[in-house]
Amino acid sequence: MDAARLGDGGAILRLLSVCQPDLKRFARRTCSTAQDAEDAVQVALWQLYRKIGALRTAATLATWLFRIVERECFRLFRRNGPAESLDEAGEDGFQAAAPGIPQDLRMDLARAIERLGPAYREVLILRDVHELTAPEVAAQLGLSVEAVKSRLHRARGMVREQLLQSGYWLKDGAPEPAAIARHHPVQDPS
């Protein structure tokens, strides 16, 4: 680290190669697509290369790099929105994560999520698809944990209501939507 701060090219390359695997793992968990993860890691490594001389201690390096990746993932997510339709999610996408769920339910679920407003969709995807914790989602979106929980609750309710309306639950002798709605009422999002 000291040699890299002083401009030793070999030390900088070694530092970059040591940091890259951890940043990639973090980015794959944080970003919405594999391409965004690669881009975020490159941004972080470029910032490290450009600003290595400004770092005061090795202890701040990891925190600084992970924060760059996190911000870049979020910036790319907001700029690009969902990279592909959830109906067409591929190997790394939503559908692959749930192979035992029937295709028609996955399609209905994907459509329901796509119909959510951006504020609700972001929270639902980060929390339920990317499996971030509520505090991680709050930090990434600049919200309070309570706001994240509220939006997540409303998003799940809206998705549930859309699934009930799609008629999927009427298959295979499932209870009528009215009976389900009595036990799980959904608030109007407006």
mmCIF file of C-alpha atoms in Angstrom:
data_model
loop_
_atom_site.group_PDB
_atom_site.id
_atom_site.type_symbol
_atom_site.label_atom_id
_atom_site.label_comp_id
_atom_site.label_asym_id
_atom_site.label_seq_id
_atom_site.Cartn_x
_atom_site.Cartn_y
_atom_site.Cartn_z
ATOM 1 C CA MET A 1 0.000 0.000 0.000
ATOM 2 C CA ASP A 2 2.775 2.443 0.910
ATOM 3 C CA ALA A 3 4.695 1.693 -2.289
ATOM 4 C CA ALA A 4 1.524 2.117 -4.343
ATOM 5 C CA ARG A 5 0.828 5.472 -2.688
ATOM 6 C CA LEU A 6 4.332 6.587 -3.643
ATOM 7 C CA GLY A 7 3.640 5.730 -7.302
ATOM 8 C CA ASP A 8 5.321 2.321 -7.688
ATOM 9 C CA GLY A 9 3.598 0.914 -10.804
ATOM 10 C CA GLY A 10 4.163 -2.719 -9.842
ATOM 11 C CA ALA A 11 2.737 -2.144 -6.386
ATOM 12 C CA ILE A 12 -0.318 -0.440 -7.863
ATOM 13 C CA LEU A 13 -0.932 -3.392 -10.214
ATOM 14 C CA ARG A 14 -0.576 -5.865 -7.344
ATOM 15 C CA LEU A 15 -2.988 -3.819 -5.229
ATOM 16 C CA LEU A 16 -5.505 -3.689 -8.077
ATOM 17 C CA SER A 17 -5.296 -7.459 -8.634
ATOM 18 C CA VAL A 18 -5.668 -8.170 -4.902
ATOM 19 C CA CYS A 19 -8.751 -5.932 -4.578
ATOM 20 C CA GLN A 20 -10.536 -7.068 -7.732
ATOM 21 C CA PRO A 21 -11.945 -10.479 -6.620
ATOM 22 C CA ASP A 22 -13.580 -9.095 -3.455
ATOM 23 C CA LEU A 23 -14.995 -6.141 -5.365
ATOM 24 C CA LYS A 24 -16.435 -8.471 -8.022
ATOM 25 C CA ARG A 25 -18.171 -10.632 -5.422
ATOM 26 C CA PHE A 26 -19.641 -7.575 -3.746
ATOM 27 C CA ALA A 27 -20.693 -6.030 -7.071
ATOM 28 C CA ARG A 28 -22.422 -9.224 -8.251
ATOM 29 C CA ARG A 29 -24.492 -9.149 -5.076
ATOM 30 C CA THR A 30 -25.183 -5.422 -5.246
ATOM 31 C CA CYS A 31 -25.730 -4.598 -8.926
ATOM 32 C CA SER A 32 -28.806 -5.553 -10.891
ATOM 33 C CA THR A 33 -26.936 -7.116 -13.835
ATOM 34 C CA ALA A 34 -23.598 -8.824 -14.442
ATOM 35 C CA GLN A 35 -22.600 -6.048 -16.852
ATOM 36 C CA ASP A 36 -23.360 -3.366 -14.243
ATOM 37 C CA ALA A 37 -21.252 -5.318 -11.738
ATOM 38 C CA GLU A 38 -18.282 -5.387 -14.131
ATOM 39 C CA ASP A 39 -18.692 -1.672 -14.861
ATOM 40 C CA ALA A 40 -18.896 -0.784 -11.172
ATOM 41 C CA VAL A 41 -15.720 -2.745 -10.394
ATOM 42 C CA GLN A 42 -13.888 -1.002 -13.224
ATOM 43 C CA VAL A 43 -14.987 2.405 -11.916
ATOM 44 C CA ALA A 44 -13.750 1.512 -8.425
ATOM 45 C CA LEU A 45 -10.404 0.221 -9.699
ATOM 46 C CA TRP A 46 -9.957 3.303 -11.881
ATOM 47 C CA GLN A 47 -10.673 5.546 -8.877
ATOM 48 C CA LEU A 48 -8.153 3.571 -6.839
ATOM 49 C CA TYR A 49 -5.546 3.961 -9.556
ATOM 50 C CA ARG A 50 -6.186 7.704 -9.879
ATOM 51 C CA LYS A 51 -6.431 8.547 -6.181
ATOM 52 C CA ILE A 52 -4.115 6.033 -4.477
ATOM 53 C CA GLY A 53 -1.826 8.846 -3.350
ATOM 54 C CA ALA A 54 -4.638 10.527 -1.435
ATOM 55 C CA LEU A 55 -5.420 7.524 0.775
ATOM 56 C CA ARG A 56 -4.074 7.971 4.278
ATOM 57 C CA THR A 57 -4.439 4.475 5.723
ATOM 58 C CA ALA A 58 -4.906 0.948 4.441
ATOM 59 C CA ALA A 59 -7.848 0.535 6.827
ATOM 60 C CA THR A 60 -9.967 2.984 4.825
ATOM 61 C CA LEU A 61 -9.180 1.372 1.461
ATOM 62 C CA ALA A 62 -11.764 -1.433 1.556
ATOM 63 C CA THR A 63 -14.564 0.768 2.864
ATOM 64 C CA TRP A 64 -13.813 3.401 0.244
ATOM 65 C CA LEU A 65 -13.744 0.861 -2.623
ATOM 66 C CA PHE A 66 -16.927 -0.940 -1.565
ATOM 67 C CA ARG A 67 -18.727 2.390 -1.245
ATOM 68 C CA ILE A 68 -17.660 3.345 -4.790
ATOM 69 C CA VAL A 69 -18.998 0.026 -6.110
ATOM 70 C CA GLU A 70 -22.255 0.416 -4.185
ATOM 71 C CA ARG A 71 -22.844 3.946 -5.468
ATOM 72 C CA GLU A 72 -21.965 2.982 -9.022
ATOM 73 C CA CYS A 73 -24.344 -0.020 -8.937
ATOM 74 C CA PHE A 74 -27.130 2.200 -7.721
ATOM 75 C CA ARG A 75 -26.337 4.902 -10.308
ATOM 76 C CA LEU A 76 -26.407 2.323 -13.101
ATOM 77 C CA PHE A 77 -29.648 0.821 -11.775
ATOM 78 C CA ARG A 78 -31.353 4.213 -11.742
ATOM 79 C CA ARG A 79 -29.980 5.169 -15.149
ATOM 80 C CA ASN A 80 -30.806 1.911 -16.901
ATOM 81 C CA GLY A 81 -33.788 0.698 -14.920
ATOM 82 C CA PRO A 82 -34.384 -3.013 -15.222
ATOM 83 C CA ALA A 83 -31.921 -4.269 -17.824
ATOM 84 C CA GLU A 84 -34.386 -6.727 -19.335
ATOM 85 C CA SER A 85 -37.995 -7.614 -19.018
ATOM 86 C CA LEU A 86 -38.559 -9.884 -16.090
ATOM 87 C CA ASP A 87 -40.576 -12.068 -18.481
ATOM 88 C CA GLU A 88 -37.339 -12.788 -20.349
ATOM 89 C CA ALA A 89 -34.956 -13.216 -17.413
ATOM 90 C CA GLY A 90 -32.123 -15.528 -18.300
ATOM 91 C CA GLU A 91 -29.691 -17.783 -16.475
ATOM 92 C CA ASP A 92 -28.753 -15.202 -13.879
ATOM 93 C CA GLY A 93 -32.234 -13.725 -13.671
ATOM 94 C CA PHE A 94 -35.282 -13.994 -11.516
ATOM 95 C CA GLN A 95 -36.753 -17.081 -13.172
ATOM 96 C CA ALA A 96 -33.617 -19.176 -12.753
ATOM 97 C CA ALA A 97 -33.692 -18.542 -9.017
ATOM 98 C CA ALA A 98 -37.052 -20.279 -8.690
ATOM 99 C CA PRO A 99 -36.992 -23.365 -10.938
ATOM 100 C CA GLY A 100 -39.819 -25.160 -9.095
ATOM 101 C CA ILE A 101 -42.356 -22.377 -9.696
ATOM 102 C CA PRO A 102 -44.694 -22.920 -12.670
ATOM 103 C CA GLN A 103 -44.037 -20.789 -15.755
ATOM 104 C CA ASP A 104 -47.441 -19.069 -15.707
ATOM 105 C CA LEU A 105 -46.980 -17.975 -12.090
ATOM 106 C CA ARG A 106 -43.510 -16.632 -12.902
ATOM 107 C CA MET A 107 -44.951 -14.672 -15.828
ATOM 108 C CA ASP A 108 -47.764 -13.250 -13.688
ATOM 109 C CA LEU A 109 -45.286 -12.381 -10.949
ATOM 110 C CA ALA A 110 -42.927 -10.695 -13.409
ATOM 111 C CA ARG A 111 -45.763 -8.630 -14.867
ATOM 112 C CA ALA A 112 -46.948 -7.651 -11.388
ATOM 113 C CA ILE A 113 -43.469 -6.459 -10.414
ATOM 114 C CA GLU A 114 -43.070 -4.532 -13.676
ATOM 115 C CA ARG A 115 -46.377 -2.732 -13.006
ATOM 116 C CA LEU A 116 -45.173 -1.402 -9.660
ATOM 117 C CA GLY A 117 -44.148 2.222 -9.456
ATOM 118 C CA PRO A 118 -40.361 2.749 -9.531
ATOM 119 C CA ALA A 119 -40.092 3.494 -5.795
ATOM 120 C CA TYR A 120 -41.862 0.250 -4.890
ATOM 121 C CA ARG A 121 -40.184 -1.840 -7.598
ATOM 122 C CA GLU A 122 -36.677 -0.745 -6.524
ATOM 123 C CA VAL A 123 -37.251 -1.708 -2.905
ATOM 124 C CA LEU A 124 -38.917 -5.027 -3.780
ATOM 125 C CA ILE A 125 -36.179 -6.069 -6.205
ATOM 126 C CA LEU A 126 -33.316 -5.068 -3.929
ATOM 127 C CA ARG A 127 -34.877 -6.766 -0.902
ATOM 128 C CA ASP A 128 -36.570 -9.868 -2.325
ATOM 129 C CA VAL A 129 -34.623 -10.597 -5.519
ATOM 130 C CA HIS A 130 -31.133 -9.402 -4.607
ATOM 131 C CA GLU A 131 -31.701 -10.355 -0.961
ATOM 132 C CA LEU A 132 -30.229 -7.206 0.574
ATOM 133 C CA THR A 133 -31.128 -6.466 4.170
ATOM 134 C CA ALA A 134 -33.474 -3.583 4.968
ATOM 135 C CA PRO A 135 -30.556 -1.433 6.262
ATOM 136 C CA GLU A 136 -28.567 -2.173 3.058
ATOM 137 C CA VAL A 137 -31.539 -1.170 0.898
ATOM 138 C CA ALA A 138 -32.025 1.956 2.999
ATOM 139 C CA ALA A 139 -28.367 2.952 2.580
ATOM 140 C CA GLN A 140 -28.426 2.270 -1.149
ATOM 141 C CA LEU A 141 -31.620 4.258 -1.757
ATOM 142 C CA GLY A 142 -30.981 7.006 0.785
ATOM 143 C CA LEU A 143 -34.094 6.132 2.800
ATOM 144 C CA SER A 144 -34.805 5.315 6.406
ATOM 145 C CA VAL A 145 -35.182 1.644 7.325
ATOM 146 C CA GLU A 146 -38.805 2.383 8.252
ATOM 147 C CA ALA A 147 -39.463 3.829 4.776
ATOM 148 C CA VAL A 148 -37.927 0.732 3.178
ATOM 149 C CA LYS A 149 -40.117 -1.559 5.288
ATOM 150 C CA SER A 150 -43.214 0.472 4.485
ATOM 151 C CA ARG A 151 -42.540 0.490 0.736
ATOM 152 C CA LEU A 152 -41.703 -3.206 0.782
ATOM 153 C CA HIS A 153 -44.935 -4.045 2.614
ATOM 154 C CA ARG A 154 -46.982 -1.997 0.137
ATOM 155 C CA ALA A 155 -45.126 -3.445 -2.866
ATOM 156 C CA ARG A 156 -45.714 -7.008 -1.703
ATOM 157 C CA GLY A 157 -49.379 -6.204 -1.120
ATOM 158 C CA MET A 158 -49.760 -4.718 -4.596
ATOM 159 C CA VAL A 159 -48.048 -7.750 -6.166
ATOM 160 C CA ARG A 160 -50.270 -10.103 -4.165
ATOM 161 C CA GLU A 161 -53.370 -8.191 -5.311
ATOM 162 C CA GLN A 162 -52.285 -8.362 -8.950
ATOM 163 C CA LEU A 163 -51.649 -12.105 -8.635
ATOM 164 C CA LEU A 164 -55.108 -12.567 -7.143
ATOM 165 C CA GLN A 165 -56.645 -10.592 -9.998
ATOM 166 C CA SER A 166 -54.703 -12.574 -12.606
ATOM 167 C CA GLY A 167 -56.705 -15.644 -11.657
ATOM 168 C CA TYR A 168 -53.655 -17.790 -11.055
ATOM 169 C CA TRP A 169 -54.877 -18.763 -7.604
ATOM 170 C CA LEU A 170 -58.139 -20.148 -8.991
ATOM 171 C CA LYS A 171 -56.277 -23.056 -10.560
ATOM 172 C CA ASP A 172 -55.920 -26.373 -8.761
ATOM 173 C CA GLY A 173 -58.830 -25.739 -6.377
ATOM 174 C CA ALA A 174 -57.218 -22.816 -4.563
ATOM 175 C CA PRO A 175 -59.504 -20.570 -2.485
ATOM 176 C CA GLU A 176 -61.406 -17.774 -4.186
ATOM 177 C CA PRO A 177 -59.625 -14.365 -4.272
ATOM 178 C CA ALA A 178 -62.344 -12.804 -2.109
ATOM 179 C CA ALA A 179 -61.624 -15.324 0.668
ATOM 180 C CA ILE A 180 -57.898 -14.653 0.446
ATOM 181 C CA ALA A 181 -58.430 -10.878 0.352
ATOM 182 C CA ARG A 182 -60.477 -11.035 3.572
ATOM 183 C CA HIS A 183 -57.499 -12.590 5.373
ATOM 184 C CA HIS A 184 -54.845 -10.401 3.659
ATOM 185 C CA PRO A 185 -56.372 -7.003 2.839
ATOM 186 C CA VAL A 186 -54.312 -4.766 0.551
ATOM 187 C CA GLN A 187 -54.262 -1.009 1.014
ATOM 188 C CA ASP A 188 -54.812 1.198 -2.030
ATOM 189 C CA PRO A 189 -51.366 2.627 -2.968
ATOM 190 C CA SER A 190 -52.745 6.046 -3.957
#
